[in-house]
C-alpha positions as protocol buffer text, in pm:
chain_id: "A"
residue {
  index: 1
  type: MET
  ca { x: 1285 y: 570 z: 680 }
}
residue {
  index: 2
  type: SER
  ca { x: 1207 y: 244 z: 861 }
}
residue {
  index: 3
  type: SER
  ca { x: 1470 y: 303 z: 1130 }
}
residue {
  index: 4
  type: ARG
  ca { x: 1335 y: 656 z: 1189 }
}
residue {
  index: 5
  type: ALA
  ca { x: 986 y: 508 z: 1220 }
}
residue {
  index: 6
  type: VAL
  ca { x: 1101 y: 253 z: 1476 }
}
residue {
  index: 7
  type: ILE
  ca { x: 1241 y: 535 z: 1690 }
}
residue {
  index: 8
  type: LEU
  ca { x: 995 y: 820 z: 1637 }
}
residue {
  index: 9
  type: VAL
  ca { x: 658 y: 642 z: 1634 }
}
residue {
  index: 10
  type: PRO
  ca { x: 685 y: 487 z: 1983 }
}
residue {
  index: 11
  type: PHE
  ca { x: 786 y: 825 z: 2127 }
}
residue {
  index: 12
  type: GLY
  ca { x: 491 y: 989 z: 1950 }
}
residue {
  index: 13
  type: VAL
  ca { x: 252 y: 722 z: 2078 }
}
residue {
  index: 14
  type: LEU
  ca { x: 383 y: 761 z: 2434 }
}
residue {
  index: 15
  type: ALA
  ca { x: 346 y: 1139 z: 2410 }
}
residue {
  index: 16
  type: VAL
  ca { x: -16 y: 1108 z: 2293 }
}
residue {
  index: 17
  type: LEU
  ca { x: -95 y: 859 z: 2570 }
}
residue {
  index: 18
  type: ALA
  ca { x: 67 y: 1090 z: 2826 }
}
residue {
  index: 19
  type: VAL
  ca { x: -155 y: 1376 z: 2708 }
}
residue {
  index: 20
  type: PHE
  ca { x: -470 y: 1162 z: 2735 }
}
residue {
  index: 21
  type: PHE
  ca { x: -368 y: 1022 z: 3076 }
}
residue {
  index: 22
  type: THR
  ca { x: -309 y: 1377 z: 3196 }
}
residue {
  index: 23
  type: LEU
  ca { x: -644 y: 1492 z: 3059 }
}
residue {
  index: 24
  type: GLY
  ca { x: -813 y: 1192 z: 3222 }
}
residue {
  index: 25
  type: TYR
  ca { x: -651 y: 1273 z: 3555 }
}
residue {
  index: 26
  type: LEU
  ca { x: -739 y: 1643 z: 3533 }
}
residue {
  index: 27
  type: ILE
  ca { x: -1102 y: 1568 z: 3447 }
}
residue {
  index: 28
  type: THR
  ca { x: -1123 y: 1314 z: 3727 }
}
residue {
  index: 29
  type: THR
  ca { x: -994 y: 1563 z: 3985 }
}
residue {
  index: 30
  type: SER
  ca { x: -1178 y: 1866 z: 3842 }
}
residue {
  index: 31
  type: PHE
  ca { x: -1519 y: 1696 z: 3850 }
}
residue {
  index: 32
  type: GLY
  ca { x: -1462 y: 1526 z: 4184 }
}
residue {
  index: 33
  type: ILE
  ca { x: -1479 y: 1176 z: 4040 }
}
residue {
  index: 34
  type: PRO
  ca { x: -1346 y: 931 z: 4299 }
}
residue {
  index: 35
  type: GLN
  ca { x: -991 y: 822 z: 4224 }
}
residue {
  index: 36
  type: GLN
  ca { x: -1092 y: 464 z: 4303 }
}
residue {
  index: 37
  type: PHE
  ca { x: -1428 y: 289 z: 4331 }
}
residue {
  index: 38
  type: GLY
  ca { x: -1324 y: -1 z: 4555 }
}
residue {
  index: 39
  type: PHE
  ca { x: -1383 y: -276 z: 4300 }
}
residue {
  index: 40
  type: PRO
  ca { x: -1436 y: -625 z: 4441 }
}
residue {
  index: 41
  type: PRO
  ca { x: -1198 y: -907 z: 4342 }
}
residue {
  index: 42
  type: ALA
  ca { x: -1439 y: -1036 z: 4073 }
}
residue {
  index: 43
  type: VAL
  ca { x: -1424 y: -702 z: 3889 }
}
residue {
  index: 44
  type: ARG
  ca { x: -1046 y: -691 z: 3923 }
}
residue {
  index: 45
  type: PHE
  ca { x: -1032 y: -1044 z: 3786 }
}
residue {
  index: 46
  type: LEU
  ca { x: -1238 y: -927 z: 3487 }
}
residue {
  index: 47
  type: GLY
  ca { x: -975 y: -655 z: 3438 }
}
residue {
  index: 48
  type: ALA
  ca { x: -702 y: -919 z: 3434 }
}
residue {
  index: 49
  type: VAL
  ca { x: -901 y: -1118 z: 3175 }
}
residue {
  index: 50
  type: LEU
  ca { x: -935 y: -806 z: 2956 }
}
residue {
  index: 51
  type: LEU
  ca { x: -562 y: -740 z: 2988 }
}
residue {
  index: 52
  type: LEU
  ca { x: -477 y: -1096 z: 2894 }
}
residue {
  index: 53
  type: SER
  ca { x: -718 y: -1071 z: 2599 }
}
residue {
  index: 54
  type: GLY
  ca { x: -549 y: -747 z: 2493 }
}
residue {
  index: 55
  type: PHE
  ca { x: -204 y: -906 z: 2497 }
}
residue {
  index: 56
  type: VAL
  ca { x: -334 y: -1207 z: 2304 }
}
residue {
  index: 57
  type: LEU
  ca { x: -488 y: -969 z: 2048 }
}
residue {
  index: 58
  type: PHE
  ca { x: -148 y: -799 z: 2007 }
}
residue {
  index: 59
  type: GLY
  ca { x: 7 y: -1139 z: 1935 }
}
residue {
  index: 60
  type: TRP
  ca { x: -267 y: -1220 z: 1685 }
}
residue {
  index: 61
  type: LEU
  ca { x: -227 y: -881 z: 1519 }
}
residue {
  index: 62
  type: PHE
  ca { x: 149 y: -926 z: 1489 }
}
residue {
  index: 63
  type: LYS
  ca { x: 93 y: -1260 z: 1318 }
}
residue {
  index: 64
  type: TYR
  ca { x: -62 y: -1071 z: 1023 }
}
residue {
  index: 65
  type: ARG
  ca { x: 138 y: -748 z: 1036 }
}
residue {
  index: 66
  type: LYS
  ca { x: 492 y: -721 z: 1166 }
}
residue {
  index: 67
  type: PRO
  ca { x: 550 y: -452 z: 1430 }
}
residue {
  index: 68
  type: ARG
  ca { x: 809 y: -289 z: 1201 }
}
residue {
  index: 69
  type: ASP
  ca { x: 548 y: -268 z: 918 }
}
residue {
  index: 70
  type: ILE
  ca { x: 298 y: -110 z: 1157 }
}
residue {
  index: 71
  type: LEU
  ca { x: 555 y: 145 z: 1274 }
}
residue {
  index: 72
  type: THR
  ca { x: 658 y: 224 z: 916 }
}
residue {
  index: 73
  type: SER
  ca { x: 301 y: 266 z: 792 }
}
residue {
  index: 74
  type: THR
  ca { x: 218 y: 483 z: 1094 }
}
residue {
  index: 75
  type: PHE
  ca { x: 522 y: 700 z: 1025 }
}
residue {
  index: 76
  type: VAL
  ca { x: 432 y: 730 z: 656 }
}
residue {
  index: 77
  type: THR
  ca { x: 71 y: 818 z: 738 }
}
residue {
  index: 78
  type: PHE
  ca { x: 164 y: 1094 z: 978 }
}
residue {
  index: 79
  type: THR
  ca { x: 420 y: 1244 z: 741 }
}
residue {
  index: 80
  type: LYS
  ca { x: 125 y: 1297 z: 507 }
}
residue {
  index: 81
  type: VAL
  ca { x: -78 y: 1502 z: 756 }
}
residue {
  index: 82
  type: GLY
  ca { x: -128 y: 1849 z: 612 }
}
residue {
  index: 83
  type: LYS
  ca { x: -6 y: 1754 z: 264 }
}
residue {
  index: 84
  type: GLU
  ca { x: -205 y: 1784 z: -55 }
}
residue {
  index: 85
  type: ARG
  ca { x: -481 y: 1529 z: -107 }
}
residue {
  index: 86
  type: ALA
  ca { x: -303 y: 1378 z: -409 }
}
residue {
  index: 87
  type: TYR
  ca { x: -11 y: 1291 z: -181 }
}
residue {
  index: 88
  type: LEU
  ca { x: -232 y: 1053 z: 19 }
}
residue {
  index: 89
  type: GLY
  ca { x: -228 y: 793 z: -259 }
}
residue {
  index: 90
  type: GLU
  ca { x: 152 y: 762 z: -266 }
}
residue {
  index: 91
  type: ARG
  ca { x: 275 y: 440 z: -108 }
}
residue {
  index: 92
  type: SER
  ca { x: 585 y: 624 z: 27 }
}
residue {
  index: 93
  type: GLY
  ca { x: 782 y: 317 z: 124 }
}
residue {
  index: 94
  type: ARG
  ca { x: 486 y: 99 z: 215 }
}
residue {
  index: 95
  type: THR
  ca { x: 531 y: -242 z: 65 }
}
residue {
  index: 96
  type: GLU
  ca { x: 261 y: -442 z: 238 }
}
residue {
  index: 97
  type: PRO
  ca { x: -72 y: -524 z: 75 }
}
residue {
  index: 98
  type: LEU
  ca { x: -413 y: -451 z: 225 }
}
residue {
  index: 99
  type: VAL
  ca { x: -449 y: -692 z: 517 }
}
residue {
  index: 100
  type: VAL
  ca { x: -805 y: -823 z: 566 }
}
residue {
  index: 101
  type: LYS
  ca { x: -748 y: -1142 z: 764 }
}
residue {
  index: 102
  type: GLY
  ca { x: -687 y: -1227 z: 1127 }
}
residue {
  index: 103
  type: PRO
  ca { x: -815 y: -950 z: 1356 }
}
residue {
  index: 104
  type: TYR
  ca { x: -869 y: -733 z: 1047 }
}
residue {
  index: 105
  type: ARG
  ca { x: -1167 y: -955 z: 960 }
}
residue {
  index: 106
  type: TYR
  ca { x: -1348 y: -811 z: 1263 }
}
residue {
  index: 107
  type: VAL
  ca { x: -1225 y: -453 z: 1285 }
}
residue {
  index: 108
  type: ARG
  ca { x: -1039 y: -223 z: 1045 }
}
residue {
  index: 109
  type: HIS
  ca { x: -821 y: -73 z: 1318 }
}
residue {
  index: 110
  type: PRO
  ca { x: -753 y: -354 z: 1567 }
}
residue {
  index: 111
  type: LEU
  ca { x: -458 y: -170 z: 1721 }
}
residue {
  index: 112
  type: TYR
  ca { x: -684 y: 114 z: 1843 }
}
residue {
  index: 113
  type: PHE
  ca { x: -938 y: -133 z: 1973 }
}
residue {
  index: 114
  type: ASP
  ca { x: -660 y: -316 z: 2153 }
}
residue {
  index: 115
  type: VAL
  ca { x: -531 y: 0 z: 2320 }
}
residue {
  index: 116
  type: LEU
  ca { x: -884 y: 72 z: 2446 }
}
residue {
  index: 117
  type: LEU
  ca { x: -925 y: -288 z: 2563 }
}
residue {
  index: 118
  type: LEU
  ca { x: -595 y: -271 z: 2752 }
}
residue {
  index: 119
  type: LEU
  ca { x: -691 y: 60 z: 2914 }
}
residue {
  index: 120
  type: LEU
  ca { x: -1024 y: -81 z: 3027 }
}
residue {
  index: 121
  type: GLY
  ca { x: -844 y: -387 z: 3162 }
}
residue {
  index: 122
  type: TRP
  ca { x: -596 y: -172 z: 3355 }
}
residue {
  index: 123
  type: TRP
  ca { x: -886 y: 40 z: 3486 }
}
residue {
  index: 124
  type: LEU
  ca { x: -1074 y: -261 z: 3622 }
}
residue {
  index: 125
  type: LEU
  ca { x: -761 y: -430 z: 3758 }
}
residue {
  index: 126
  type: LEU
  ca { x: -602 y: -125 z: 3922 }
}
residue {
  index: 127
  type: ASP
  ca { x: -926 y: 64 z: 3998 }
}
residue {
  index: 128
  type: TYR
  ca { x: -801 y: 409 z: 3891 }
}
residue {
  index: 129
  type: SER
  ca { x: -1088 y: 609 z: 3744 }
}
residue {
  index: 130
  type: PHE
  ca { x: -861 y: 833 z: 3533 }
}
residue {
  index: 131
  type: LEU
  ca { x: -786 y: 527 z: 3316 }
}
residue {
  index: 132
  type: LEU
  ca { x: -1155 y: 497 z: 3226 }
}
residue {
  index: 133
  type: ILE
  ca { x: -1177 y: 870 z: 3149 }
}
residue {
  index: 134
  type: SER
  ca { x: -861 y: 842 z: 2937 }
}
residue {
  index: 135
  type: ALA
  ca { x: -1012 y: 551 z: 2741 }
}
residue {
  index: 136
  type: LEU
  ca { x: -1337 y: 745 z: 2691 }
}
residue {
  index: 137
  type: LEU
  ca { x: -1134 y: 1040 z: 2557 }
}
residue {
  index: 138
  type: LEU
  ca { x: -919 y: 821 z: 2334 }
}
residue {
  index: 139
  type: LEU
  ca { x: -1215 y: 655 z: 2160 }
}
residue {
  index: 140
  type: PRO
  ca { x: -1335 y: 972 z: 1979 }
}
residue {
  index: 141
  type: TRP
  ca { x: -971 y: 1073 z: 1914 }
}
residue {
  index: 142
  type: PHE
  ca { x: -905 y: 739 z: 1745 }
}
residue {
  index: 143
  type: ASN
  ca { x: -1240 y: 734 z: 1564 }
}
residue {
  index: 144
  type: PHE
  ca { x: -1276 y: 1092 z: 1440 }
}
residue {
  index: 145
  type: VAL
  ca { x: -917 y: 1210 z: 1409 }
}
residue {
  index: 146
  type: VAL
  ca { x: -657 y: 936 z: 1365 }
}
residue {
  index: 147
  type: ALA
  ca { x: -858 y: 658 z: 1199 }
}
residue {
  index: 148
  type: SER
  ca { x: -1048 y: 905 z: 980 }
}
residue {
  index: 149
  type: PHE
  ca { x: -723 y: 1037 z: 833 }
}
residue {
  index: 150
  type: GLU
  ca { x: -587 y: 684 z: 792 }
}
residue {
  index: 151
  type: GLU
  ca { x: -909 y: 584 z: 616 }
}
residue {
  index: 152
  type: LYS
  ca { x: -863 y: 864 z: 360 }
}
residue {
  index: 153
  type: GLU
  ca { x: -511 y: 742 z: 294 }
}
residue {
  index: 154
  type: LEU
  ca { x: -611 y: 375 z: 272 }
}
residue {
  index: 155
  type: ARG
  ca { x: -891 y: 462 z: 28 }
}
residue {
  index: 156
  type: ALA
  ca { x: -640 y: 657 z: -184 }
}
residue {
  index: 157
  type: VAL
  ca { x: -380 y: 376 z: -173 }
}
residue {
  index: 158
  type: PHE
  ca { x: -605 y: 70 z: -210 }
}
residue {
  index: 159
  type: GLY
  ca { x: -910 y: 219 z: -387 }
}
residue {
  index: 160
  type: ALA
  ca { x: -1213 y: -4 z: -445 }
}
residue {
  index: 161
  type: ASP
  ca { x: -1062 y: -292 z: -244 }
}
residue {
  index: 162
  type: TYR
  ca { x: -1059 y: -75 z: 66 }
}
residue {
  index: 163
  type: GLU
  ca { x: -1407 y: 63 z: -5 }
}
residue {
  index: 164
  type: GLU
  ca { x: -1551 y: -289 z: -17 }
}
residue {
  index: 165
  type: TYR
  ca { x: -1361 y: -387 z: 297 }
}
residue {
  index: 166
  type: ALA
  ca { x: -1484 y: -76 z: 482 }
}
residue {
  index: 167
  type: LYS
  ca { x: -1844 y: -160 z: 397 }
}
residue {
  index: 168
  type: ARG
  ca { x: -1814 y: -505 z: 557 }
}
residue {
  index: 169
  type: VAL
  ca { x: -1595 y: -442 z: 861 }
}
residue {
  index: 170
  type: PRO
  ca { x: -1650 y: -191 z: 1147 }
}
residue {
  index: 171
  type: LYS
  ca { x: -1391 y: 78 z: 1208 }
}
residue {
  index: 172
  type: ILE
  ca { x: -1281 y: 35 z: 1571 }
}
residue {
  index: 173
  type: ILE
  ca { x: -1532 y: -163 z: 1776 }
}
residue {
  index: 174
  type: PRO
  ca { x: -1573 y: -524 z: 1656 }
}
residue {
  index: 175
  type: PHE
  ca { x: -1914 y: -668 z: 1572 }
}
residue {
  index: 176
  type: THR
  ca { x: -2090 y: -330 z: 1557 }
}
residue {
  index: 177
  type: SER
  ca { x: -2181 y: -393 z: 1192 }
}
residue {
  index: 178
  type: GLN
  ca { x: -2364 y: -710 z: 1296 }
}
residue {
  index: 179
  type: LEU
  ca { x: -2544 y: -522 z: 1576 }
}
residue {
  index: 180
  type: ASP
  ca { x: -2653 y: -252 z: 1329 }
}
residue {
  index: 181
  type: ARG
  ca { x: -2799 y: -520 z: 1103 }
}
residue {
  index: 182
  type: VAL
  ca { x: -2984 y: -685 z: 1393 }
}
residue {
  index: 183
  type: PHE
  ca { x: -3137 y: -353 z: 1499 }
}
residue {
  index: 184
  type: LYS
  ca { x: -3237 y: -265 z: 1141 }
}
residue {
  index: 185
  type: GLU
  ca { x: -3394 y: -607 z: 1087 }
}
residue {
  index: 186
  type: SER
  ca { x: -3587 y: -589 z: 1414 }
}
residue {
  index: 187
  type: GLY
  ca { x: -3725 y: -247 z: 1320 }
}
residue {
  index: 188
  type: SER
  ca { x: -3564 y: -64 z: 1613 }
}
């Protein structure tokens, strides 16, 4: 299964990204959004900083979860789509424990956050508006479709440990739990 995951998951990810890039491009052209905004060098530099941050985050993520484990768990998760609810709790070849350290201390799905960060970095660096539209389309896809299904599976596999973790750590965007607390405490 692991060798199939290493082959199939990257192709699946590239296909999904191609769909969202195409949608971003079509929306950009359909609504007459300028292809480029003419960003000044300072904004492009910010894009380079975001890209560098994204690549560093990948390295940090891979310190706590091996790329092969990520590919295997992604493959296992998506083989469960459309199966009976009881099937979600099966480990199906997953051997790793629940990871709650490193970038997982700040966000439950750091890989999705990282993809968005990289897209925003590429947008600012290259100044192609379809990249921003693609990122804005990917965020709800990750949040409401992909991560929501993964969350059901992780709750079934890890039970109360995952429930407690999910209460403390935001889903995709880091530090949003802390912002929610600040707004609630200030009465806003």
